[in-house]
Structure formats: C-alpha cells, structure tokens
Coordinates of C-alpha atoms and ligand atoms in Angstrom, one line a residue:
X1 CA 38.5 -112.9 -6.0
X2 CA 42.0 -114.1 -7.1
X3 CA 42.7 -111.0 -9.2
X4 CA 40.9 -107.8 -8.1
X5 CA 38.0 -106.9 -10.5
X6 CA 38.2 -110.2 -12.4
X7 CA 35.2 -112.3 -11.5
X8 CA 34.0 -115.7 -12.5
X9 CA 30.7 -117.7 -12.2
X10 CA 30.3 -120.6 -9.8
X11 CA 27.8 -123.5 -9.7
X12 CA 25.5 -121.2 -7.6
X13 CA 25.0 -118.6 -10.3
X14 CA 22.8 -120.7 -12.7
X15 CA 19.9 -123.1 -12.4
X16 CA 21.6 -126.2 -13.9
X17 CA 18.8 -128.7 -13.2
X18 CA 18.0 -130.8 -16.2
X19 CA 20.7 -129.1 -18.3
X20 CA 23.6 -130.7 -20.2
X21 CA 26.9 -129.8 -18.6
X22 CA 30.4 -130.4 -19.8
X23 CA 32.7 -130.7 -16.8
X24 CA 36.5 -130.5 -17.2
X25 CA 38.3 -132.2 -14.3
X26 CA 42.0 -133.1 -13.6
X27 CA 42.1 -136.8 -12.8
X28 CA 45.6 -137.2 -14.1
X29 CA 46.9 -139.8 -11.7
X30 CA 50.0 -142.0 -11.1
X31 CA 49.4 -145.4 -12.8
X32 CA 51.2 -148.7 -12.6
X33 CA 52.7 -148.8 -16.1
X34 CA 52.3 -152.6 -16.3
X35 CA 48.8 -153.1 -15.1
X36 CA 47.4 -149.6 -15.7
X37 CA 46.1 -149.7 -12.1
X38 CA 45.5 -146.3 -10.5
X39 CA 48.1 -145.9 -7.7
X40 CA 46.8 -142.7 -6.1
X41 CA 43.2 -141.5 -6.4
X42 CA 43.3 -138.2 -4.5
X43 CA 42.7 -136.1 -7.6
X44 CA 39.7 -138.3 -8.6
X45 CA 38.3 -138.0 -5.1
X46 CA 38.8 -134.2 -5.1
X47 CA 36.1 -133.8 -7.8
X48 CA 33.4 -135.8 -6.0
X49 CA 31.7 -132.8 -4.5
X50 CA 31.4 -131.0 -7.8
X51 CA 30.0 -134.1 -9.5
X52 CA 27.5 -134.6 -6.7
X53 CA 26.4 -130.9 -7.0
X54 CA 25.8 -131.6 -10.7
X55 CA 23.8 -134.7 -9.9
X56 CA 20.6 -133.4 -11.6
X57 CA 22.1 -132.7 -14.9
X58 CA 23.2 -134.8 -17.9
X59 CA 26.9 -134.7 -17.0
X60 CA 29.6 -135.2 -19.6
X61 CA 33.1 -135.3 -18.1
X62 CA 36.3 -134.5 -20.0
X63 CA 39.9 -135.0 -18.8
X64 CA 43.4 -136.0 -19.7
X65 CA 45.9 -138.6 -18.5
X66 CA 49.7 -137.9 -18.7
X67 CA 51.4 -136.8 -22.0
X68 CA 52.1 -138.4 -25.3
X69 CA 55.2 -140.5 -25.1
X70 CA 55.0 -141.3 -21.3
X71 CA 54.4 -144.8 -20.1
X72 CA 51.2 -143.8 -18.1
X73 CA 49.6 -142.1 -21.2
X74 CA 46.5 -144.3 -21.3
X75 CA 42.8 -144.3 -21.8
X76 CA 40.4 -143.1 -19.1
X77 CA 38.6 -146.4 -18.7
X78 CA 40.2 -147.2 -15.2
X79 CA 39.3 -143.6 -14.1
X80 CA 35.6 -144.2 -15.0
X81 CA 35.7 -147.4 -12.9
X82 CA 37.2 -145.6 -9.9
X83 CA 34.7 -142.8 -10.2
X84 CA 31.8 -145.2 -10.3
X85 CA 33.1 -146.9 -7.1
X86 CA 33.6 -143.6 -5.3
X87 CA 30.2 -142.2 -6.4
X88 CA 28.4 -145.6 -6.0
X89 CA 26.8 -144.9 -9.3
X90 CA 27.6 -145.8 -12.9
X91 CA 30.0 -143.5 -14.7
X92 CA 29.9 -144.7 -18.3
X93 CA 33.2 -144.5 -20.3
X94 CA 33.2 -143.9 -24.0
X95 CA 36.3 -144.4 -26.1
X96 CA 35.8 -141.1 -28.1
X97 CA 35.6 -137.4 -27.7
X98 CA 33.5 -135.9 -30.5
X99 CA 33.2 -138.7 -33.1
X100 CA 29.8 -140.0 -34.2
X101 CA 29.7 -142.8 -31.6
X102 CA 30.6 -140.4 -28.8
X103 CA 28.0 -137.8 -29.8
X104 CA 25.4 -140.6 -30.1
X105 CA 26.1 -141.6 -26.5
X106 CA 25.8 -138.0 -25.4
X107 CA 22.4 -137.6 -27.1
X108 CA 21.1 -140.8 -25.5
X109 CA 21.9 -139.5 -22.0
X110 CA 19.2 -139.0 -19.4
X111 CA 19.0 -136.6 -16.5
X112 CA 21.3 -138.0 -13.8
X113 CA 23.6 -139.9 -16.2
X114 CA 27.3 -139.4 -16.1
X115 CA 29.6 -140.1 -19.1
X116 CA 33.4 -139.9 -19.1
X117 CA 34.9 -139.1 -22.5
X118 CA 38.3 -140.3 -23.7
X119 CA 41.7 -138.8 -22.8
X120 CA 41.5 -135.5 -24.5
X121 CA 45.2 -135.6 -25.3
X122 CA 44.7 -138.5 -27.6
X123 CA 43.4 -135.8 -30.0
X124 CA 46.1 -133.7 -31.6
X125 CA 44.2 -130.5 -31.4
X126 CA 44.2 -130.6 -27.6
X127 CA 48.0 -130.2 -27.3
X128 CA 48.8 -128.5 -30.6
X129 CA 47.8 -124.9 -29.8
X130 CA 50.2 -123.1 -27.6
X131 CA 49.2 -119.9 -25.6
X132 CA 45.8 -118.6 -24.8
X133 CA 45.9 -115.3 -26.5
X134 CA 44.2 -116.5 -29.6
X135 CA 40.9 -117.5 -28.1
X136 CA 39.3 -117.9 -31.5
X137 CA 41.7 -120.7 -32.5
X138 CA 40.7 -122.7 -29.4
X139 CA 37.0 -122.0 -30.2
X140 CA 37.5 -123.1 -33.8
X141 CA 38.9 -126.6 -32.9
X142 CA 36.7 -129.5 -33.8
X143 CA 36.7 -130.5 -30.1
X144 CA 35.0 -127.3 -29.1
X145 CA 32.8 -126.8 -32.1
X146 CA 31.3 -130.4 -31.9
X147 CA 31.0 -130.5 -28.1
X148 CA 29.5 -127.1 -27.7
X149 CA 26.6 -128.0 -29.9
X150 CA 25.6 -130.6 -27.3
X151 CA 25.9 -128.6 -24.1
X152 CA 24.3 -125.8 -22.2
X153 CA 27.1 -125.0 -19.7
X154 CA 30.8 -125.7 -19.1
X155 CA 32.3 -126.2 -15.6
X156 CA 36.0 -125.8 -15.1
X157 CA 37.1 -127.8 -12.1
X158 CA 40.6 -128.7 -13.4
X159 CA 42.6 -126.3 -11.3
X160 CA 45.6 -128.6 -11.6
X161 CA 45.7 -128.0 -15.4
X162 CA 44.5 -124.4 -15.3
X163 CA 48.0 -123.1 -16.3
X164 CA 47.6 -125.0 -19.7
X165 CA 45.9 -123.3 -22.6
X166 CA 44.2 -126.2 -24.3
X167 CA 40.8 -126.4 -26.1
X168 CA 39.1 -128.5 -23.4
X169 CA 40.4 -126.0 -20.8
X170 CA 39.9 -122.6 -22.3
X171 CA 37.9 -123.1 -25.6
X172 CA 34.3 -122.7 -24.4
X173 CA 34.5 -119.3 -22.7
X174 CA 32.5 -117.3 -25.2
X175 CA 30.5 -120.3 -26.6
X176 CA 28.5 -121.2 -23.4
X177 CA 28.5 -119.8 -19.9
X178 CA 31.5 -121.3 -18.1
X179 CA 31.8 -121.5 -14.3
X180 CA 34.3 -122.7 -11.7
X181 CA 33.5 -126.0 -10.0
X182 CA 34.0 -126.6 -6.3
X183 CA 37.7 -127.6 -6.6
X184 CA 38.5 -124.5 -8.6
X185 CA 36.6 -122.2 -6.3
X186 CA 38.3 -123.5 -3.1
X187 CA 41.8 -123.5 -4.7
X188 CA 41.4 -119.9 -5.8
X189 CA 40.1 -118.7 -2.4
X190 CA 42.7 -120.5 -0.3
X191 CA 45.7 -119.8 -2.6
X192 CA 44.7 -116.2 -2.8
X193 CA 45.4 -115.9 0.9
X194 CA 49.1 -116.2 0.2
X195 CA 49.0 -112.8 -1.4
X196 CA 47.8 -111.2 1.9
X197 CA 51.0 -112.1 3.7
X198 CA 53.1 -109.0 4.1
X199 CA 55.9 -110.3 6.3
X200 CA 59.1 -111.8 4.7
X201 CA 60.8 -114.1 4.1
X202 CA 58.4 -116.0 1.7
X203 CA 59.9 -119.3 0.6
X204 CA 59.2 -121.7 -2.2
X205 CA 60.6 -125.3 -2.3
X206 CA 60.7 -126.5 -5.9
X207 CA 61.4 -130.2 -6.3
X208 CA 59.9 -133.1 -8.3
X209 CA 60.4 -134.0 -11.9
X210 CA 59.0 -131.1 -13.9
X211 CA 62.1 -129.0 -13.7
X212 CA 61.1 -127.2 -16.9
X213 CA 58.0 -125.8 -15.2
X214 CA 60.0 -125.0 -12.0
X215 CA 62.7 -123.0 -13.8
X216 CA 60.2 -121.0 -15.7
X217 CA 58.2 -120.2 -12.6
X218 CA 61.3 -119.4 -10.5
X219 CA 62.0 -116.5 -12.8
X220 CA 58.4 -115.1 -12.2
X221 CA 58.5 -115.7 -8.5
X222 CA 61.7 -113.8 -7.9
X223 CA 61.3 -111.0 -10.4
X224 CA 57.7 -110.4 -9.4
X225 CA 58.7 -110.1 -5.8
X226 CA 56.1 -112.7 -4.7
X227 CA 58.8 -115.0 -3.3
X228 CA 62.0 -114.0 -1.6
X229 CA 63.9 -117.3 -1.7
X230 CA 63.8 -120.6 -3.5
X231 CA 65.0 -123.9 -2.1
X232 CA 65.6 -126.6 -4.6
X233 CA 65.2 -130.4 -4.5
X234 CA 64.6 -133.3 -6.8
X235 CA 65.4 -133.0 -10.5
X236 CA 65.1 -129.2 -10.3
X237 CA 68.1 -129.2 -7.9
X238 CA 70.0 -131.4 -10.3
X239 CA 69.5 -128.9 -13.1
X240 CA 70.6 -126.0 -10.9
X241 CA 73.7 -128.0 -9.7
X242 CA 74.6 -128.5 -13.4
X243 CA 74.0 -124.8 -14.0
X244 CA 76.4 -123.9 -11.2
X245 CA 79.1 -126.0 -12.9
X246 CA 78.8 -129.4 -11.2
X247 CA 79.3 -132.5 -13.3
X248 CA 76.7 -135.0 -12.0
X249 CA 78.1 -137.9 -14.0
X250 CA 76.9 -140.0 -16.9
X251 CA 74.0 -141.8 -15.2
X252 CA 72.3 -138.6 -14.1
X253 CA 72.8 -137.0 -17.5
X254 CA 71.2 -140.0 -19.2
X255 CA 68.3 -139.9 -16.8
X256 CA 67.7 -136.2 -17.7
X257 CA 68.0 -137.0 -21.4
X258 CA 65.2 -139.6 -21.0
X259 CA 62.9 -137.5 -18.7
X260 CA 63.5 -134.0 -20.0
X261 CA 64.6 -134.1 -23.6
X262 CA 66.4 -130.9 -24.5
X263 CA 67.4 -130.4 -20.8
X264 CA 70.5 -128.5 -21.9
X265 CA 68.4 -125.5 -22.6
X266 CA 66.8 -125.7 -19.2
X267 CA 70.3 -125.8 -17.7
X268 CA 71.1 -122.6 -19.6
X269 CA 68.0 -120.9 -18.3
X270 CA 68.9 -122.0 -14.8
X271 CA 72.4 -120.5 -15.3
X272 CA 70.9 -117.1 -16.1
X273 CA 68.7 -117.3 -12.9
X274 CA 71.8 -118.1 -10.8
X275 CA 73.7 -115.2 -12.3
X276 CA 70.8 -112.8 -11.5
X277 CA 69.9 -114.1 -8.1
X278 CA 72.9 -116.0 -6.6
X279 CA 71.7 -115.5 -3.0
X280 CA 68.1 -116.1 -3.5
X281 CA 68.3 -119.6 -5.0
X282 CA 69.5 -122.3 -2.6
X283 CA 71.1 -125.5 -3.9
X284 CA 71.8 -128.7 -2.0
X285 CA 75.1 -128.8 -0.2
X286 CA 75.2 -132.6 -0.3
X287 CA 73.3 -135.3 -2.1
X288 CA 72.4 -139.0 -1.7
X289 CA 73.4 -141.5 -4.3
X290 CA 71.5 -144.8 -5.0
X291 CA 74.3 -147.3 -4.9
X292 CA 72.6 -150.6 -5.9
X293 CA 69.7 -149.8 -3.7
X294 CA 71.9 -148.5 -0.8
X295 CA 71.7 -144.9 0.5
X296 CA 75.1 -143.1 0.3
X297 CA 75.3 -139.4 1.2
X298 CA 78.2 -137.4 -0.4
X299 CA 79.3 -133.8 -0.5
X300 CA 79.1 -132.0 -3.8
X301 CA 82.9 -132.1 -4.3
X302 CA 82.7 -136.0 -4.5
X303 CA 80.8 -135.7 -7.7
X304 CA 80.7 -136.8 -10.6
X305 CA 79.4 -140.3 -9.8
X306 CA 78.2 -143.2 -11.9
X307 CA 75.3 -143.6 -9.4
X308 CA 72.1 -141.6 -9.7
X309 CA 71.2 -138.9 -7.2
X310 CA 68.1 -140.0 -5.3
X311 CA 67.7 -137.5 -2.4
X312 CA 69.1 -134.4 -0.8
X313 CA 71.8 -135.0 2.0
X314 CA 71.6 -134.4 5.7
X315 CA 73.5 -131.0 5.7
X316 CA 71.0 -129.7 3.1
X317 CA 68.1 -130.9 5.2
X318 CA 69.5 -129.0 8.2
X319 CA 70.0 -125.8 6.2
X320 CA 66.5 -125.9 4.6
X321 CA 64.9 -126.6 7.9
X322 CA 66.3 -123.4 9.4
X323 CA 65.1 -121.4 6.4
X324 CA 61.6 -122.9 6.8
X325 CA 61.5 -122.1 10.5
X326 CA 62.1 -118.4 9.8
X327 CA 59.6 -118.0 6.9
X328 CA 56.1 -116.4 6.9
X329 CA 55.0 -118.3 3.9
X330 CA 56.2 -121.6 2.5
X331 CA 55.0 -123.1 -0.7
X332 CA 56.2 -126.6 -1.7
X333 CA 55.9 -128.2 -5.1
X334 CA 57.2 -131.7 -5.6
X335 CA 59.3 -134.1 -3.5
X336 CA 63.0 -133.7 -2.6
X337 CA 63.9 -137.1 -4.0
X338 CA 62.7 -140.6 -4.9
X339 CA 60.4 -140.6 -1.8
X340 CA 58.5 -143.8 -3.0
X341 CA 61.5 -145.8 -1.9
X342 CA 61.9 -145.8 1.9
X343 CA 65.7 -145.3 2.0
X344 CA 65.4 -142.3 -0.2
X345 CA 62.4 -140.7 1.4
X346 CA 64.3 -138.9 4.3
X347 CA 64.7 -135.6 2.5
X348 CA 61.1 -135.4 1.4
X349 CA 59.8 -136.5 4.8
X350 CA 62.0 -134.0 6.8
X351 CA 61.1 -131.1 4.6
X352 CA 57.3 -131.9 4.8
X353 CA 57.7 -132.2 8.6
X354 CA 59.5 -128.9 8.9
X355 CA 56.8 -127.2 6.9
X356 CA 54.0 -128.8 9.0
X357 CA 55.6 -127.7 12.2
X358 CA 56.5 -124.1 11.2
X359 CA 54.4 -121.1 11.9
X360 CA 54.4 -120.1 8.2
X361 CA 51.2 -120.1 6.1
X362 CA 51.8 -123.3 4.3
X363 CA 50.7 -124.5 0.8
X364 CA 51.7 -127.8 -0.5
X365 CA 51.1 -128.8 -4.1
X366 CA 52.2 -131.4 -6.6
X367 CA 50.7 -134.7 -7.7
X368 CA 52.0 -137.0 -4.9
X369 CA 52.0 -134.6 -2.0
X370 CA 48.7 -135.5 -0.6
X371 CA 49.6 -139.2 -0.4
X372 CA 52.9 -138.3 1.4
X373 CA 51.1 -136.0 3.9
X374 CA 48.6 -138.8 4.6
X375 CA 51.3 -141.3 5.2
X376 CA 53.0 -138.9 7.7
X377 CA 49.6 -138.0 9.2
X378 CA 50.4 -134.3 8.7
X379 CA 47.4 -133.3 6.6
X380 CA 45.8 -131.2 9.3
X381 CA 49.0 -129.3 9.9
X382 CA 49.1 -127.7 6.4
X383 CA 47.0 -124.6 5.7
X384 CA 46.2 -125.5 2.1
X385 CA 46.9 -128.7 0.2
X386 CA 46.6 -127.9 -3.5
X387 CA 45.5 -130.4 -6.2
X388 CA 47.8 -128.6 -8.5
X389 CA 51.6 -128.7 -9.1
X390 CA 52.5 -126.4 -12.0
X391 CA 49.3 -124.5 -11.6
X392 CA 49.8 -123.9 -7.9
X393 CA 53.3 -122.5 -8.3
X394 CA 52.3 -120.5 -11.4
X395 CA 49.4 -118.9 -9.5
X396 CA 51.7 -118.1 -6.5
X397 CA 54.3 -116.6 -8.8
X398 CA 51.6 -114.1 -9.7
X399 CA 51.0 -115.4 -13.2
X400 CA 47.4 -115.3 -14.4
X401 CA 46.3 -118.9 -15.2
X402 CA 44.8 -119.4 -18.7
X403 CA 41.9 -121.3 -17.3
X404 CA 41.0 -118.5 -14.9
X405 CA 41.4 -115.9 -17.6
X406 CA 38.9 -118.0 -19.6
X407 CA 36.5 -118.0 -16.7
X408 CA 36.8 -114.2 -16.3
X409 CA 36.2 -113.9 -20.0
X410 CA 33.0 -116.0 -19.8
X411 CA 31.8 -114.0 -16.9
X412 CA 32.1 -110.8 -18.9
X413 CA 30.4 -112.4 -21.9
X414 CA 27.4 -114.0 -20.1
X415 CA 26.9 -111.8 -17.1
X416 CA 23.3 -110.9 -17.9
X417 CA 22.2 -114.6 -18.1
X418 CA 23.1 -115.6 -14.5
X419 CA 20.3 -115.9 -11.9
Ligands
3PG1 C1 49.5 -132.0 -13.7 O1 49.6 -133.2 -13.4 O2 50.3 -131.1 -13.3 C2 48.4 -131.5 -14.6 O3 47.5 -132.6 -14.9 C3 49.0 -130.9 -15.9 O4 49.7 -131.9 -16.6 P1 50.8 -131.5 -17.7 O5 51.9 -130.9 -16.9 O6 51.1 -132.8 -18.3 O7 50.1 -130.5 -18.6

C-alpha cells in the first residue's frame, strides 16, 4: 500500500464482465504542432495492458491532451487512431464528452466495444475546480453527473495526472466503485519502494519545463525529509539562478514570460527556498548557450547573454555526477536542457548515464524520459521508469495524490460490494 492503512480496489476485486466501465488514462503526448502527429506514444502504450484486461466490458475512455493555450492542445482523434493500431482493434473516437451525441454513442455500445471521448480539458468544468477537498463540487459537475448515469465502474489508470484534482480524475469516488488500473497499481507499488530506503543521501534531479511544479515540490521534498539534496537543470535551474541574483539576459526572460506567465512569483518562491536551504539545493556552475545553433559553454559570471541557455555546462555535469555516485536514491524528473537537439543533449545524456550506472535505487519520470532512455539503451538499468512527471515527484515528496485519495475514498465507500 502506498500509504499505510489506506487501501484501494484493483481490477481483480470486481467481476467486470459485461459491465460499462469508464477508464481514465493519461495519454497526454508530445505532438507535432504543425501536423498534429503523435511524436512519442509511450504513454499510450503504457495503458494497453489495462485496456486488454477490460476487453470484455463496454469500455469508455476519457483523457486529456495538454492545456488550454498551448500549441499541442488538440482533440484526441489521433490518439484514438494510435490506440486502434496498437490494440489491432477499433477504438472509436467521439467529439464530445457528455453531450447528447456522445451519450447516444455510449448507449449504442456493445460488449467489447471501445470508445474514446473528447479531450476533457475542452470542457471548462474540468480545469475550473481547484483542490480536492470539496469532493461534492467535483461530483456535482455535469461531467460526472451525466457520465455516472451510464457506467457501472470507474478505473483510474492516469497515474501521470493523479496529482491533479479534476472531475474526470477524482469526481466518481462515491458515485460508483473506483479502482486502480494496471499502470496505477504498478506505479504505486514501485514508487512506494523509495520510502523503504533508510540510507542517505537521497537525491532529486529537477529539470524540464514545468518549473512551477518543481519549485512547489522542492519545498515538500526538503521540509518533509524525504529528499536530502536537489540538483537543478532545465528551466527549473534558470529560475533558481535568477533567484540567486543572476541576470540571465533578455532572451531567457522572454522565453520564461512565454512559457511560464507570472514566472516572477516562481522566482520569489525559489528565493525563499534558497534562503532556507542554501546547501541542499544545487545550481549549475556553468551553462551552455545556443549561439545560432552552436553550443557555447560559459561560466555563470559571463552572464547575462542575448543567447538562450540550452543545457548545463561540463563543470556542472562533473559535479552532479559525483553527487549521483554517492547517493542511495536518485529520482529524476525532466531533462537538463534542450535534449531533442543533438548539440544540447550532452547534459541530459550524461545525467541519465550517471543515474543508470550508479548503485542508487533509481526512479526516472517526466514525459520524454522513456524515449531518452530507449535511445541510450539504458531502460534496463533503471529501477523504475515512471509514466508521471509532476505526479512522480509529488508522490516521492510524500504528498498524497488527489487521485489516490479518491481511490481510498471509494474503497471505504464500496468495500462491501467487492468480490
Ligand atoms: C503530465 O503530462 O504531467 C500530465 O498529463 C499532467 O498534465 P498537466 O501538468 O498539464 O496537468
């Protein structure tokens, strides 16, 4: 169990044959903004076992893609196509969630049919409610009220979104029995092992683009004693560098304005963290600029620059490697830089290699990590590759995930009905 005494149902606790099941997955994938083509299907593939195990049901799938305002915020039609190819079976897509035409499709389904509903975030209710404490508000959304009339069971397999309290993720817990799918079950079991490590130091590498999530989680990791030291990379490192008084230059500030509107507040939060834990948060010593496509490593005192920062520098890689070698647990979320471009992938590659070759219990999360590990042929060297980014680090920071709380709640509510 992830949290002692807090249990949840799995697919093995009910006879689901012939039932109508709503399955929440996380198939949020990198897309080509021009063509809408799916660039990495690891998350989609991860749910195949759960879908196969639900083969004898009328299976309705609900999911999201990206966030409003982003250029990969699209419909789930390409996802339905990819799922059909992977399953070698038709997954029908409907451009609706709970409107008349979507409900009609649901009612026409036969045993064995699979239907993928529209991107749940196209519907304002999905992202409007913040926080999970008010369960009734989630239950009272149209999404939950309408869909719950059509289903017998709800399966939560979206571990990667389990830190979000949104109606399609937490709203069904007292309405129908909710259970963990195969991805959720395996994530909770494998990640739970991190809590059994009693030797220090325990390290987290926080990189990637979602610096807002990283800064929030850093506070929990350090104050809760779950992690001893944090190494920073990617945009998260840039925020900490600004918080420590470095001027990164106009180009980097503009990038942050576009990607993380209101980033100044995140910098302030990072400042507080640095004040509290100056020795437990590691910042890059040097960075790599993208100078018209060329890699140029510079020390911090050569900043500001008009060129954007695209990677961590060689001195930083050496220092981080040493830290990783000595650790008992290493958790990584997000790349160290713009790893998609060969010249700027060195930091990410070297950090991944250091983790793979260390004796630490290793957990790697974040959207693109599986693809990077596959390219480097290092998948077998990592103890657990998580489908989650934010959810993975939140879990390891000791925060109870909203989605898991909803599963616990459903277990208490429907305990007598399981087989
Ligand atoms: C993810 O990619 O981390 C999950 O799908 C959650 O997405 P979000 O950060 O946009 O809520």
